[in-house]
Amino acid sequence: MPVAAVLPRPSPPAVAAAPTFTIGELAREFGVTTRAIRFYEDCGLLDPARAGRNRIYSARDRTRLRLTLRGKRLGLKLAEVKELVDMYETRRDTGPQLRRFLGVLARHRAQLEQRLGDLQATLAEVTAHEEEARRLLGTRSAT
């Protein structure tokens, strides 16, 4: 009898199960509500699997949630975030994706600079009114 017939067959290599997350785990990890996560799901940003009524989020969903929250912190609209996140999931050349991202950031920067200018003008106006009020109080105190 050949030796190979006597030796036990090696077991197939164990395939590590991909990590999964519950909605509560993601909410705690990222400091958001489960309602916010369901909203991002409704917007098409997340696509969890289902086990009955339970949502099962993949590592992909976790990454998309992280990118979504980063985009929101930058002040981007959810539609912009979705477009950018969807673009990064393609296996194509990243050049167009990066140019699109730079375009979104440039528009957002322009909006922020406009708001900053408006706030600085308002602050200067408040400062001028404070100085005028102090001047008037000083004039009245002297009389």
Short mmCIF file of N, CA, C and O in Angstrom, two decimals:
data_model
loop_
_atom_site.label_atom_id
_atom_site.label_comp_id
_atom_site.label_asym_id
_atom_site.label_seq_id
_atom_site.Cartn_x
_atom_site.Cartn_y
_atom_site.Cartn_z
N MET A 1 0.86 -1.17 0.00
CA MET A 1 0.00 0.00 0.00
C MET A 1 0.90 1.23 0.00
O MET A 1 1.84 1.32 0.78
N PRO A 2 0.58 2.23 -0.84
CA PRO A 2 1.40 3.44 -0.87
C PRO A 2 1.30 4.19 0.45
O PRO A 2 0.28 4.17 1.13
N VAL A 3 2.39 4.89 0.79
CA VAL A 3 2.44 5.64 2.05
C VAL A 3 1.38 6.73 2.07
O VAL A 3 0.75 6.97 3.09
N ALA A 4 1.13 7.36 0.94
CA ALA A 4 0.15 8.46 0.89
C ALA A 4 -1.23 7.98 1.27
O ALA A 4 -2.03 8.73 1.82
N ALA A 5 -1.54 6.70 1.01
CA ALA A 5 -2.87 6.20 1.34
C ALA A 5 -3.04 6.00 2.84
O ALA A 5 -4.14 5.99 3.35
N VAL A 6 -1.93 5.83 3.56
CA VAL A 6 -2.00 5.58 4.99
C VAL A 6 -2.02 6.88 5.78
O VAL A 6 -2.65 6.97 6.83
N LEU A 7 -1.35 7.91 5.29
CA LEU A 7 -1.28 9.19 6.01
C LEU A 7 -2.62 9.92 5.96
O LEU A 7 -3.30 9.90 4.93
N PRO A 8 -2.99 10.54 7.06
CA PRO A 8 -4.25 11.30 7.04
C PRO A 8 -4.12 12.52 6.13
O PRO A 8 -3.05 13.10 6.01
N ARG A 9 -5.19 12.82 5.51
CA ARG A 9 -5.22 14.01 4.66
C ARG A 9 -5.18 15.26 5.54
O ARG A 9 -5.86 15.33 6.55
N PRO A 10 -4.37 16.25 5.11
CA PRO A 10 -4.36 17.48 5.90
C PRO A 10 -5.71 18.19 5.77
O PRO A 10 -6.36 18.14 4.74
N SER A 11 -6.11 18.80 6.85
CA SER A 11 -7.36 19.57 6.81
C SER A 11 -7.14 20.80 5.95
O SER A 11 -6.05 21.35 5.92
N PRO A 12 -8.20 21.25 5.29
CA PRO A 12 -8.06 22.49 4.53
C PRO A 12 -7.74 23.62 5.49
O PRO A 12 -8.14 23.59 6.65
N PRO A 13 -6.98 24.61 5.00
CA PRO A 13 -6.63 25.72 5.89
C PRO A 13 -7.89 26.41 6.40
O PRO A 13 -8.86 26.57 5.67
N ALA A 14 -7.83 26.76 7.66
CA ALA A 14 -8.98 27.44 8.26
C ALA A 14 -9.11 28.82 7.65
O ALA A 14 -8.14 29.56 7.56
N VAL A 15 -10.30 29.13 7.25
CA VAL A 15 -10.57 30.45 6.69
C VAL A 15 -11.11 31.31 7.80
O VAL A 15 -12.12 30.97 8.42
N ALA A 16 -10.40 32.37 8.08
CA ALA A 16 -10.84 33.28 9.14
C ALA A 16 -12.11 34.00 8.70
O ALA A 16 -12.18 34.50 7.59
N ALA A 17 -13.08 33.98 9.56
CA ALA A 17 -14.32 34.68 9.25
C ALA A 17 -14.07 36.18 9.28
O ALA A 17 -13.35 36.68 10.14
N ALA A 18 -14.63 36.85 8.32
CA ALA A 18 -14.49 38.31 8.27
C ALA A 18 -15.19 38.90 9.49
O ALA A 18 -16.24 38.41 9.91
N PRO A 19 -14.60 39.93 10.08
CA PRO A 19 -15.24 40.52 11.26
C PRO A 19 -16.59 41.15 10.91
O PRO A 19 -16.75 41.71 9.83
N THR A 20 -17.51 41.00 11.81
CA THR A 20 -18.82 41.64 11.66
C THR A 20 -19.11 42.44 12.91
O THR A 20 -18.50 42.22 13.96
N PHE A 21 -20.06 43.36 12.78
CA PHE A 21 -20.38 44.28 13.87
C PHE A 21 -21.88 44.44 13.96
O PHE A 21 -22.58 44.41 12.94
N THR A 22 -22.37 44.66 15.16
CA THR A 22 -23.78 44.99 15.34
C THR A 22 -23.92 46.51 15.24
O THR A 22 -22.94 47.25 15.35
N ILE A 23 -25.14 46.94 15.10
CA ILE A 23 -25.38 48.39 15.03
C ILE A 23 -24.97 49.06 16.33
O ILE A 23 -24.42 50.16 16.33
N GLY A 24 -25.22 48.38 17.46
CA GLY A 24 -24.84 48.94 18.76
C GLY A 24 -23.33 49.07 18.91
O GLY A 24 -22.84 50.06 19.46
N GLU A 25 -22.60 48.08 18.42
CA GLU A 25 -21.14 48.14 18.50
C GLU A 25 -20.60 49.32 17.70
O GLU A 25 -19.73 50.04 18.16
N LEU A 26 -21.13 49.50 16.49
CA LEU A 26 -20.67 50.63 15.66
C LEU A 26 -21.05 51.96 16.29
O LEU A 26 -20.27 52.91 16.28
N ALA A 27 -22.25 52.03 16.84
CA ALA A 27 -22.70 53.28 17.47
C ALA A 27 -21.78 53.65 18.63
O ALA A 27 -21.37 54.81 18.75
N ARG A 28 -21.43 52.66 19.46
CA ARG A 28 -20.53 52.93 20.58
C ARG A 28 -19.14 53.32 20.09
O ARG A 28 -18.53 54.26 20.59
N GLU A 29 -18.63 52.58 19.11
CA GLU A 29 -17.28 52.84 18.63
C GLU A 29 -17.13 54.24 18.06
O GLU A 29 -16.13 54.92 18.29
N PHE A 30 -18.13 54.69 17.31
CA PHE A 30 -18.02 55.98 16.63
C PHE A 30 -18.74 57.11 17.34
O PHE A 30 -18.71 58.25 16.88
N GLY A 31 -19.38 56.81 18.46
CA GLY A 31 -20.04 57.86 19.23
C GLY A 31 -21.23 58.48 18.51
O GLY A 31 -21.43 59.69 18.59
N VAL A 32 -21.99 57.66 17.80
CA VAL A 32 -23.19 58.13 17.11
C VAL A 32 -24.37 57.29 17.58
O VAL A 32 -24.19 56.26 18.23
N THR A 33 -25.55 57.72 17.24
CA THR A 33 -26.73 56.97 17.63
C THR A 33 -27.02 55.88 16.60
O THR A 33 -26.60 55.96 15.45
N THR A 34 -27.76 54.87 17.05
CA THR A 34 -28.17 53.82 16.10
C THR A 34 -29.10 54.42 15.04
O THR A 34 -29.09 53.98 13.90
N ARG A 35 -29.83 55.43 15.43
CA ARG A 35 -30.72 56.10 14.46
C ARG A 35 -29.90 56.74 13.34
O ARG A 35 -30.29 56.68 12.17
N ALA A 36 -28.78 57.36 13.69
CA ALA A 36 -27.91 57.97 12.67
C ALA A 36 -27.38 56.90 11.72
O ALA A 36 -27.34 57.10 10.50
N ILE A 37 -27.00 55.76 12.26
CA ILE A 37 -26.49 54.67 11.41
C ILE A 37 -27.58 54.18 10.47
O ILE A 37 -27.33 53.95 9.28
N ARG A 38 -28.80 54.03 10.98
CA ARG A 38 -29.91 53.61 10.11
C ARG A 38 -30.18 54.66 9.04
O ARG A 38 -30.51 54.34 7.90
N PHE A 39 -30.03 55.94 9.40
CA PHE A 39 -30.21 57.02 8.41
C PHE A 39 -29.16 56.90 7.31
O PHE A 39 -29.48 57.01 6.12
N TYR A 40 -27.90 56.67 7.67
CA TYR A 40 -26.85 56.50 6.66
C TYR A 40 -27.13 55.28 5.79
O TYR A 40 -26.85 55.29 4.60
N GLU A 41 -27.73 54.27 6.38
CA GLU A 41 -28.14 53.09 5.61
C GLU A 41 -29.23 53.48 4.59
O GLU A 41 -29.16 53.11 3.42
N ASP A 42 -30.21 54.25 5.05
CA ASP A 42 -31.28 54.71 4.16
C ASP A 42 -30.74 55.56 3.01
O ASP A 42 -31.30 55.57 1.92
N CYS A 43 -29.65 56.28 3.27
CA CYS A 43 -29.03 57.13 2.24
C CYS A 43 -28.16 56.32 1.27
O CYS A 43 -27.61 56.87 0.31
N GLY A 44 -28.00 55.03 1.54
CA GLY A 44 -27.20 54.19 0.65
C GLY A 44 -25.72 54.18 0.98
O GLY A 44 -24.92 53.66 0.19
N LEU A 45 -25.35 54.74 2.10
CA LEU A 45 -23.94 54.75 2.49
C LEU A 45 -23.50 53.43 3.11
O LEU A 45 -22.33 53.07 3.03
N LEU A 46 -24.42 52.73 3.74
CA LEU A 46 -24.14 51.44 4.37
C LEU A 46 -25.10 50.40 3.82
O LEU A 46 -26.23 50.74 3.46
N ASP A 47 -24.65 49.16 3.77
CA ASP A 47 -25.49 48.09 3.23
C ASP A 47 -25.27 46.82 4.04
O ASP A 47 -24.62 45.88 3.58
N PRO A 48 -25.80 46.78 5.27
CA PRO A 48 -25.55 45.62 6.12
C PRO A 48 -26.33 44.39 5.64
O PRO A 48 -27.38 44.52 5.00
N ALA A 49 -25.79 43.23 5.99
CA ALA A 49 -26.53 41.99 5.75
C ALA A 49 -27.60 41.89 6.84
O ALA A 49 -27.58 42.65 7.81
N ARG A 50 -28.52 40.98 6.67
CA ARG A 50 -29.58 40.80 7.66
C ARG A 50 -29.59 39.36 8.16
O ARG A 50 -29.36 38.44 7.40
N ALA A 51 -29.84 39.22 9.42
CA ALA A 51 -30.09 37.92 10.03
C ALA A 51 -31.41 38.09 10.77
O ALA A 51 -31.45 38.56 11.90
N GLY A 52 -32.47 37.79 10.08
CA GLY A 52 -33.80 38.08 10.63
C GLY A 52 -33.99 39.59 10.65
O GLY A 52 -33.87 40.25 9.63
N ARG A 53 -34.25 40.12 11.83
CA ARG A 53 -34.43 41.57 11.96
C ARG A 53 -33.13 42.29 12.33
O ARG A 53 -33.09 43.51 12.38
N ASN A 54 -32.09 41.53 12.59
CA ASN A 54 -30.81 42.12 13.01
C ASN A 54 -29.96 42.50 11.81
O ASN A 54 -29.87 41.76 10.84
N ARG A 55 -29.31 43.64 11.94
CA ARG A 55 -28.36 44.09 10.92
C ARG A 55 -26.98 43.54 11.28
O ARG A 55 -26.58 43.57 12.44
N ILE A 56 -26.27 43.09 10.26
CA ILE A 56 -24.91 42.61 10.46
C ILE A 56 -24.01 43.44 9.55
O ILE A 56 -24.07 43.34 8.33
N TYR A 57 -23.18 44.27 10.18
CA TYR A 57 -22.32 45.19 9.44
C TYR A 57 -20.96 44.54 9.20
O TYR A 57 -20.39 43.93 10.11
N SER A 58 -20.45 44.72 8.01
CA SER A 58 -19.15 44.15 7.64
C SER A 58 -18.04 45.17 7.89
O SER A 58 -18.30 46.34 8.22
N ALA A 59 -16.81 44.72 7.68
CA ALA A 59 -15.68 45.64 7.78
C ALA A 59 -15.82 46.75 6.75
O ALA A 59 -15.45 47.90 6.99
N ARG A 60 -16.38 46.41 5.58
CA ARG A 60 -16.63 47.42 4.54
C ARG A 60 -17.59 48.50 5.06
O ARG A 60 -17.35 49.69 4.88
N ASP A 61 -18.68 48.08 5.71
CA ASP A 61 -19.64 49.03 6.28
C ASP A 61 -18.98 49.90 7.34
O ASP A 61 -19.22 51.10 7.41
N ARG A 62 -18.14 49.29 8.16
CA ARG A 62 -17.44 50.03 9.21
C ARG A 62 -16.54 51.11 8.60
O ARG A 62 -16.52 52.25 9.05
N THR A 63 -15.82 50.75 7.54
CA THR A 63 -14.95 51.71 6.87
C THR A 63 -15.79 52.82 6.24
O THR A 63 -15.44 54.00 6.33
N ARG A 64 -16.90 52.46 5.60
CA ARG A 64 -17.76 53.46 4.98
C ARG A 64 -18.34 54.41 6.03
O ARG A 64 -18.46 55.60 5.79
N LEU A 65 -18.68 53.87 7.20
CA LEU A 65 -19.19 54.72 8.28
C LEU A 65 -18.10 55.68 8.75
O LEU A 65 -18.35 56.87 8.94
N ARG A 66 -16.88 55.17 8.91
CA ARG A 66 -15.77 56.02 9.33
C ARG A 66 -15.55 57.15 8.32
O ARG A 66 -15.39 58.32 8.69
N LEU A 67 -15.57 56.83 7.02
CA LEU A 67 -15.38 57.84 5.99
C LEU A 67 -16.55 58.82 5.94
O LEU A 67 -16.36 60.01 5.72
N THR A 68 -17.75 58.32 6.17
CA THR A 68 -18.94 59.18 6.20
C THR A 68 -18.82 60.20 7.32
O THR A 68 -19.06 61.40 7.11
N LEU A 69 -18.45 59.73 8.49
CA LEU A 69 -18.33 60.64 9.64
C LEU A 69 -17.20 61.64 9.43
O LEU A 69 -17.31 62.80 9.83
N ARG A 70 -16.13 61.21 8.80
CA ARG A 70 -15.03 62.13 8.49
C ARG A 70 -15.51 63.21 7.53
O ARG A 70 -15.22 64.39 7.71
N GLY A 71 -16.26 62.81 6.51
CA GLY A 71 -16.80 63.78 5.56
C GLY A 71 -17.76 64.76 6.23
O GLY A 71 -17.74 65.96 5.94
N LYS A 72 -18.58 64.25 7.15
CA LYS A 72 -19.50 65.13 7.87
C LYS A 72 -18.73 66.12 8.74
O LYS A 72 -19.11 67.28 8.84
N ARG A 73 -17.64 65.66 9.38
CA ARG A 73 -16.81 66.58 10.19
C ARG A 73 -16.22 67.67 9.32
O ARG A 73 -16.02 68.79 9.77
N LEU A 74 -15.91 67.33 8.07
CA LEU A 74 -15.39 68.34 7.15
C LEU A 74 -16.48 69.29 6.67
O LEU A 74 -16.19 70.30 6.05
N GLY A 75 -17.74 68.94 6.95
CA GLY A 75 -18.85 69.78 6.54
C GLY A 75 -19.39 69.45 5.17
O GLY A 75 -20.14 70.23 4.59
N LEU A 76 -19.04 68.29 4.63
CA LEU A 76 -19.52 67.91 3.31
C LEU A 76 -20.97 67.45 3.40
O LEU A 76 -21.41 66.95 4.44
N LYS A 77 -21.70 67.59 2.31
CA LYS A 77 -23.07 67.10 2.24
C LYS A 77 -23.02 65.58 2.09
O LYS A 77 -22.06 65.03 1.53
N LEU A 78 -24.08 64.90 2.55
CA LEU A 78 -24.09 63.45 2.46
C LEU A 78 -23.99 62.96 1.02
O LEU A 78 -23.37 61.93 0.75
N ALA A 79 -24.58 63.68 0.09
CA ALA A 79 -24.49 63.29 -1.32
C ALA A 79 -23.03 63.33 -1.79
O ALA A 79 -22.59 62.45 -2.55
N GLU A 80 -22.29 64.35 -1.34
CA GLU A 80 -20.88 64.44 -1.70
C GLU A 80 -20.08 63.30 -1.06
O GLU A 80 -19.23 62.68 -1.70
N VAL A 81 -20.39 63.02 0.19
CA VAL A 81 -19.71 61.94 0.90
C VAL A 81 -19.97 60.62 0.18
O VAL A 81 -19.05 59.85 -0.08
N LYS A 82 -21.23 60.37 -0.18
CA LYS A 82 -21.58 59.12 -0.84
C LYS A 82 -20.85 58.98 -2.17
O LYS A 82 -20.30 57.92 -2.49
N GLU A 83 -20.82 60.05 -2.93
CA GLU A 83 -20.13 60.01 -4.22
C GLU A 83 -18.65 59.68 -4.04
O GLU A 83 -18.10 58.84 -4.75
N LEU A 84 -18.03 60.32 -3.08
CA LEU A 84 -16.60 60.09 -2.84
C LEU A 84 -16.34 58.68 -2.31
O LEU A 84 -15.41 58.00 -2.76
N VAL A 85 -17.15 58.24 -1.38
CA VAL A 85 -16.96 56.90 -0.81
C VAL A 85 -17.19 55.84 -1.89
O VAL A 85 -16.43 54.87 -1.99
N ASP A 86 -18.21 56.02 -2.70
CA ASP A 86 -18.48 55.07 -3.79
C ASP A 86 -17.32 55.03 -4.78
O ASP A 86 -16.97 53.97 -5.28
N MET A 87 -16.73 56.19 -5.05
CA MET A 87 -15.62 56.24 -6.00
C MET A 87 -14.42 55.46 -5.49
O MET A 87 -13.72 54.79 -6.26
N TYR A 88 -14.17 55.51 -4.21
CA TYR A 88 -13.01 54.84 -3.65
C TYR A 88 -13.16 53.33 -3.62
O TYR A 88 -12.20 52.62 -3.41
N GLU A 89 -14.36 52.83 -3.82
CA GLU A 89 -14.56 51.38 -3.83
C GLU A 89 -14.29 50.76 -5.19
O GLU A 89 -14.24 49.55 -5.30
N THR A 90 -14.13 51.57 -6.20
CA THR A 90 -13.85 51.01 -7.51
C THR A 90 -12.37 50.65 -7.60
O THR A 90 -11.53 51.21 -6.89
N ARG A 91 -12.04 49.76 -8.47
CA ARG A 91 -10.66 49.30 -8.61
C ARG A 91 -9.94 50.04 -9.74
O ARG A 91 -8.92 49.60 -10.20
N ARG A 92 -10.47 51.14 -10.16
CA ARG A 92 -9.86 51.87 -11.27
C ARG A 92 -8.74 52.77 -10.79
O ARG A 92 -8.44 52.85 -9.61
N ASP A 93 -8.16 53.48 -11.74
CA ASP A 93 -7.11 54.46 -11.45
C ASP A 93 -7.66 55.47 -10.46
O ASP A 93 -8.79 55.95 -10.59
N THR A 94 -6.87 55.83 -9.46
CA THR A 94 -7.34 56.75 -8.43
C THR A 94 -7.19 58.21 -8.83
O THR A 94 -7.67 59.08 -8.12
N GLY A 95 -6.55 58.49 -9.96
CA GLY A 95 -6.37 59.88 -10.39
C GLY A 95 -7.68 60.65 -10.49
O GLY A 95 -7.82 61.72 -9.88
N PRO A 96 -8.67 60.15 -11.23
CA PRO A 96 -9.95 60.88 -11.30
C PRO A 96 -10.62 61.03 -9.94
O PRO A 96 -11.23 62.06 -9.66
N GLN A 97 -10.48 60.02 -9.10
CA GLN A 97 -11.09 60.09 -7.77
C GLN A 97 -10.45 61.21 -6.95
O GLN A 97 -11.14 61.98 -6.30
N LEU A 98 -9.13 61.27 -7.01
CA LEU A 98 -8.44 62.30 -6.24
C LEU A 98 -8.74 63.69 -6.79
O LEU A 98 -8.89 64.64 -6.01
N ARG A 99 -8.85 63.83 -8.11
CA ARG A 99 -9.20 65.15 -8.69
C ARG A 99 -10.61 65.55 -8.26
O ARG A 99 -10.85 66.71 -7.92
N ARG A 100 -11.53 64.61 -8.24
CA ARG A 100 -12.90 64.90 -7.80
C ARG A 100 -12.88 65.31 -6.33
O ARG A 100 -13.55 66.26 -5.93
N PHE A 101 -12.12 64.60 -5.52
CA PHE A 101 -12.01 64.92 -4.10
C PHE A 101 -11.44 66.32 -3.92
O PHE A 101 -11.93 67.11 -3.10
N LEU A 102 -10.42 66.66 -4.67
CA LEU A 102 -9.83 68.01 -4.59
C LEU A 102 -10.86 69.07 -4.99
O LEU A 102 -10.92 70.14 -4.39
N GLY A 103 -11.67 68.77 -5.99
CA GLY A 103 -12.72 69.70 -6.40
C GLY A 103 -13.74 69.93 -5.29
O GLY A 103 -14.13 71.07 -5.01
N VAL A 104 -14.17 68.86 -4.66
CA VAL A 104 -15.12 68.97 -3.55
C VAL A 104 -14.51 69.77 -2.41
O VAL A 104 -15.15 70.66 -1.85
N LEU A 105 -13.27 69.46 -2.09
CA LEU A 105 -12.60 70.19 -1.01
C LEU A 105 -12.41 71.67 -1.34
O LEU A 105 -12.56 72.53 -0.48
N ALA A 106 -12.09 71.98 -2.59
CA ALA A 106 -11.90 73.38 -3.00
C ALA A 106 -13.21 74.16 -2.85
O ALA A 106 -13.22 75.29 -2.35
N ARG A 107 -14.32 73.56 -3.28
CA ARG A 107 -15.62 74.24 -3.13
C ARG A 107 -15.96 74.43 -1.66
O ARG A 107 -16.44 75.48 -1.25
N HIS A 108 -15.69 73.41 -0.88
CA HIS A 108 -15.99 73.50 0.56
C HIS A 108 -15.11 74.55 1.22
O HIS A 108 -15.57 75.33 2.05
N ARG A 109 -13.84 74.60 0.84
CA ARG A 109 -12.93 75.62 1.39
C ARG A 109 -13.45 77.02 1.06
O ARG A 109 -13.45 77.91 1.91
N ALA A 110 -13.89 77.22 -0.17
CA ALA A 110 -14.41 78.53 -0.58
C ALA A 110 -15.62 78.92 0.27
O ALA A 110 -15.74 80.07 0.70
N GLN A 111 -16.50 77.96 0.53
CA GLN A 111 -17.67 78.24 1.38
C GLN A 111 -17.24 78.60 2.80
O GLN A 111 -17.78 79.54 3.40
N LEU A 112 -16.29 77.85 3.34
CA LEU A 112 -15.82 78.13 4.70
C LEU A 112 -15.13 79.49 4.78
O LEU A 112 -15.33 80.24 5.75
N GLU A 113 -14.34 79.83 3.78
CA GLU A 113 -13.67 81.14 3.77
C GLU A 113 -14.68 82.27 3.68
O GLU A 113 -14.52 83.30 4.32
N GLN A 114 -15.75 82.05 2.91
CA GLN A 114 -16.81 83.07 2.82
C GLN A 114 -17.48 83.24 4.18
O GLN A 114 -17.68 84.36 4.65
N ARG A 115 -17.80 82.13 4.84
CA ARG A 115 -18.41 82.20 6.17
C ARG A 115 -17.48 82.86 7.17
O ARG A 115 -17.92 83.66 8.00
N LEU A 116 -16.18 82.52 7.08
CA LEU A 116 -15.20 83.13 7.97
C LEU A 116 -15.15 84.64 7.76
O LEU A 116 -15.12 85.42 8.72
N GLY A 117 -15.16 85.07 6.52
CA GLY A 117 -15.17 86.50 6.22
C GLY A 117 -16.41 87.18 6.78
O GLY A 117 -16.33 88.27 7.36
N ASP A 118 -17.57 86.52 6.63
CA ASP A 118 -18.82 87.07 7.17
C ASP A 118 -18.74 87.17 8.69
O ASP A 118 -19.16 88.18 9.28
N LEU A 119 -18.20 86.14 9.33
CA LEU A 119 -18.08 86.16 10.79
C LEU A 119 -17.11 87.25 11.26
O LEU A 119 -17.37 87.93 12.25
N GLN A 120 -16.01 87.43 10.54
CA GLN A 120 -15.05 88.47 10.92
C GLN A 120 -15.68 89.85 10.77
O GLN A 120 -15.47 90.72 11.62
N ALA A 121 -16.48 90.06 9.72
CA ALA A 121 -17.15 91.35 9.54
C ALA A 121 -18.16 91.58 10.66
O ALA A 121 -18.25 92.69 11.21
N THR A 122 -18.90 90.54 11.02
CA THR A 122 -19.88 90.67 12.10
C THR A 122 -19.18 90.94 13.43
O THR A 122 -19.62 91.78 14.22
N LEU A 123 -18.08 90.25 13.68
CA LEU A 123 -17.33 90.45 14.90
C LEU A 123 -16.78 91.88 14.99
O LEU A 123 -16.83 92.52 16.05
N ALA A 124 -16.31 92.40 13.87
CA ALA A 124 -15.81 93.78 13.85
C ALA A 124 -16.95 94.75 14.15
O ALA A 124 -16.76 95.74 14.89
N GLU A 125 -18.13 94.47 13.64
CA GLU A 125 -19.28 95.33 13.90
C GLU A 125 -19.68 95.27 15.37
O GLU A 125 -19.97 96.32 15.98
N VAL A 126 -19.68 94.10 15.96
CA VAL A 126 -20.00 93.95 17.39
C VAL A 126 -18.97 94.71 18.23
O VAL A 126 -19.33 95.43 19.17
N THR A 127 -17.70 94.58 17.88
CA THR A 127 -16.64 95.27 18.62
C THR A 127 -16.84 96.79 18.53
O THR A 127 -16.70 97.50 19.54
N ALA A 128 -17.20 97.28 17.36
CA ALA A 128 -17.43 98.72 17.19
C ALA A 128 -18.60 99.19 18.06
O ALA A 128 -18.53 100.25 18.69
N HIS A 129 -19.67 98.40 18.12
CA HIS A 129 -20.83 98.77 18.95
C HIS A 129 -20.47 98.73 20.43
O HIS A 129 -20.91 99.60 21.20
N GLU A 130 -19.67 97.76 20.84
CA GLU A 130 -19.23 97.70 22.23
C GLU A 130 -18.42 98.95 22.60
O GLU A 130 -18.63 99.56 23.65
N GLU A 131 -17.50 99.31 21.73
CA GLU A 131 -16.66 100.49 21.98
C GLU A 131 -17.51 101.75 22.06
O GLU A 131 -17.31 102.60 22.93
N GLU A 132 -18.49 101.86 21.16
CA GLU A 132 -19.37 103.03 21.17
C GLU A 132 -20.19 103.07 22.45
O GLU A 132 -20.35 104.14 23.07
N ALA A 133 -20.71 101.92 22.88
CA ALA A 133 -21.50 101.87 24.12
C ALA A 133 -20.63 102.24 25.32
O ALA A 133 -21.07 102.99 26.20
N ARG A 134 -19.41 101.76 25.36
CA ARG A 134 -18.49 102.10 26.47
C ARG A 134 -18.18 103.61 26.45
O ARG A 134 -18.10 104.24 27.50
N ARG A 135 -17.98 104.15 25.25
CA ARG A 135 -17.68 105.57 25.11
C ARG A 135 -18.86 106.39 25.64
O ARG A 135 -18.67 107.35 26.40
N LEU A 136 -20.07 106.00 25.27
CA LEU A 136 -21.26 106.73 25.73
C LEU A 136 -21.42 106.62 27.25
O LEU A 136 -21.79 107.59 27.90
N LEU A 137 -21.16 105.43 27.79
CA LEU A 137 -21.24 105.28 29.24
C LEU A 137 -20.19 106.14 29.94
O LEU A 137 -20.47 106.76 30.97
N GLY A 138 -19.02 106.21 29.39
CA GLY A 138 -17.94 107.05 29.95
C GLY A 138 -18.33 108.51 29.90
O GLY A 138 -18.08 109.27 30.84
N THR A 139 -18.96 108.95 28.84
CA THR A 139 -19.37 110.34 28.69
C THR A 139 -20.44 110.67 29.73
O THR A 139 -20.41 111.73 30.35
N ARG A 140 -21.38 109.76 29.94
CA ARG A 140 -22.46 110.00 30.89
C ARG A 140 -21.94 109.98 32.34
O ARG A 140 -22.45 110.69 33.19
N SER A 141 -20.96 109.14 32.60
CA SER A 141 -20.39 109.07 33.96
C SER A 141 -19.67 110.35 34.32
O SER A 141 -19.63 110.77 35.47
N ALA A 142 -19.09 111.00 33.32
CA ALA A 142 -18.33 112.21 33.56
C ALA A 142 -19.24 113.40 33.83
O ALA A 142 -18.81 114.36 34.43
N THR A 143 -20.46 113.31 33.41
CA THR A 143 -21.36 114.47 33.63
C THR A 143 -22.16 114.37 34.89
O THR A 143 -22.26 113.49 35.60
#
